[in-house]
DNA sequence: ATGGTTTTTACTGCGTC
DNA sequence: GACGCGGTAAAAACCAT
């Protein structure tokens, strides 16, 4: 199978240089710093396999892949502008006129009804927002799919377009286990966070029969570690600590971003990387106070020993051990 | 609307480089 | 003195009812 690298117009969020997309592996990787911009993309090349050139030529039969994110699924008919017919014979002036008319009407019909037109507008908004958020194609498609359902059920009627688009995208992120916060989505849509949250609940009710689980803490940690440049061992350590503790009740009702931030902070301390609270707080979009509070709770309730087993303290020990002692590895 | 919980804001004091 | 850190009180945001 042929292996193709397609370069795209996007630039790396880290170094600003161009990004090479490797569609074979389904990843978008920055060519200079190696940052993985997107992963787990669908392979967007042909979905067939050709053993030789002849077979390949025979099998090339389609244009762009079918997509839910265009209002007609990308399956529109385009009438060509050539002056010859399929046999290569020149068309008569009469036929040319007729084709010109057909072209005109085809264009009109394509987005004929008002529903079609508004669907088309919203779907293009969804595409735009997805681009802004660097979302994998699967998420965009999922969002488009839910929006179609909403449009069909007329739920989206007389509601903010950006709000509905944002809610669809946010839901798609959750379903596809892609970590994008409500904050990020609302930034990308220029819509109020509360509006999107409200619509999200509505969308959930209208389109989802099954429970959509919240993102795992591990996802939050990975994302956080990705946004700040940090030693991978910090991530491993953070995830290790998290997996030992995460079923603890001390996190009940606490915002996951803050919990993840504090695991990353503690891990960066333990591993000697020493990432300042401010930096982690900024990347996680929580405050330093929250990181401190979560860290205190973790270190007050658990002893982190040298071999990195985490054990619960009993009541008397809880107050005795302070932060720094814990950081000195028990 | 309300009340309980969590997070943020703003500020203070301490130790270190 | 700038910086990172830990702490607190009060305001703001959030959430279920």
mmCIF file of N, CA, C and O in Angstrom, chain A residues 47 81 96 116 118 122 144 158 181 184 232-233 249 261 267 306 325:
data_model
loop_
_atom_site.group_PDB
_atom_site.id
_atom_site.type_symbol
_atom_site.label_atom_id
_atom_site.label_comp_id
_atom_site.label_asym_id
_atom_site.label_seq_id
_atom_site.Cartn_x
_atom_site.Cartn_y
_atom_site.Cartn_z
ATOM 1 N N UNK A 47 -10.245 3.399 0.975
ATOM 2 C CA UNK A 47 -10.515 2.320 1.904
ATOM 3 C C UNK A 47 -10.393 0.957 1.235
ATOM 4 O O UNK A 47 -10.952 -0.010 1.687
ATOM 5 N N UNK A 81 -17.932 21.943 -16.533
ATOM 6 C CA UNK A 81 -17.993 23.112 -17.410
ATOM 7 C C UNK A 81 -17.430 22.825 -18.800
ATOM 8 O O UNK A 81 -17.326 23.715 -19.632
ATOM 9 N N UNK A 96 -25.175 23.548 -24.864
ATOM 10 C CA UNK A 96 -24.391 24.346 -23.915
ATOM 11 C C UNK A 96 -25.298 25.249 -23.085
ATOM 12 O O UNK A 96 -25.147 25.353 -21.873
ATOM 13 N N UNK A 116 -32.699 23.252 4.924
ATOM 14 C CA UNK A 116 -31.435 22.838 4.338
ATOM 15 C C UNK A 116 -30.384 23.919 4.484
ATOM 16 O O UNK A 116 -29.246 23.663 4.840
ATOM 17 N N UNK A 118 -30.233 26.366 6.664
ATOM 18 C CA UNK A 118 -29.742 26.603 8.024
ATOM 19 C C UNK A 118 -28.906 25.422 8.508
ATOM 20 O O UNK A 118 -27.908 25.607 9.189
ATOM 21 N N UNK A 122 -25.156 25.771 9.988
ATOM 22 C CA UNK A 122 -24.698 25.293 11.291
ATOM 23 C C UNK A 122 -23.584 24.269 11.137
ATOM 24 O O UNK A 122 -22.604 24.282 11.884
ATOM 25 N N UNK A 144 -21.705 16.570 14.134
ATOM 26 C CA UNK A 144 -22.599 16.823 13.003
ATOM 27 C C UNK A 144 -23.796 15.882 13.066
ATOM 28 O O UNK A 144 -24.931 16.283 12.825
ATOM 29 N N UNK A 158 -35.235 28.200 17.176
ATOM 30 C CA UNK A 158 -35.236 29.405 18.004
ATOM 31 C C UNK A 158 -34.274 29.330 19.182
ATOM 32 O O UNK A 158 -34.536 29.832 20.254
ATOM 33 N N UNK A 181 -12.624 21.073 27.455
ATOM 34 C CA UNK A 181 -13.478 21.560 28.529
ATOM 35 C C UNK A 181 -14.581 22.451 27.982
ATOM 36 O O UNK A 181 -14.501 22.955 26.864
ATOM 37 N N UNK A 184 -13.174 25.687 26.965
ATOM 38 C CA UNK A 184 -12.532 25.747 25.661
ATOM 39 C C UNK A 184 -13.564 25.844 24.550
ATOM 40 O O UNK A 184 -13.407 26.616 23.605
ATOM 41 N N UNK A 232 8.008 12.941 30.428
ATOM 42 C CA UNK A 232 6.956 11.915 30.387
ATOM 43 C C UNK A 232 6.872 11.105 31.673
ATOM 44 O O UNK A 232 5.801 10.586 32.006
ATOM 45 N N UNK A 233 7.974 11.010 32.387
ATOM 46 C CA UNK A 233 7.919 10.211 33.613
ATOM 47 C C UNK A 233 7.009 10.857 34.652
ATOM 48 O O UNK A 233 6.452 10.173 35.511
ATOM 49 N N UNK A 249 -12.805 8.681 48.567
ATOM 50 C CA UNK A 249 -13.938 9.589 48.685
ATOM 51 C C UNK A 249 -13.519 11.051 48.798
ATOM 52 O O UNK A 249 -14.346 11.941 48.698
ATOM 53 N N UNK A 261 -4.568 18.454 38.122
ATOM 54 C CA UNK A 261 -3.497 19.433 38.282
ATOM 55 C C UNK A 261 -2.660 19.113 39.510
ATOM 56 O O UNK A 261 -1.432 19.177 39.472
ATOM 57 N N UNK A 267 3.531 14.983 41.390
ATOM 58 C CA UNK A 267 4.454 14.130 40.648
ATOM 59 C C UNK A 267 5.671 14.903 40.185
ATOM 60 O O UNK A 267 6.785 14.387 40.196
ATOM 61 N N UNK A 306 8.535 5.543 49.369
ATOM 62 C CA UNK A 306 9.603 5.576 48.383
ATOM 63 C C UNK A 306 9.315 4.663 47.200
ATOM 64 O O UNK A 306 9.567 5.003 46.066
ATOM 65 N N UNK A 325 7.199 16.711 54.582
ATOM 66 C CA UNK A 325 7.628 15.377 54.980
ATOM 67 C C UNK A 325 7.253 14.373 53.914
ATOM 68 O O UNK A 325 8.033 13.519 53.543
#
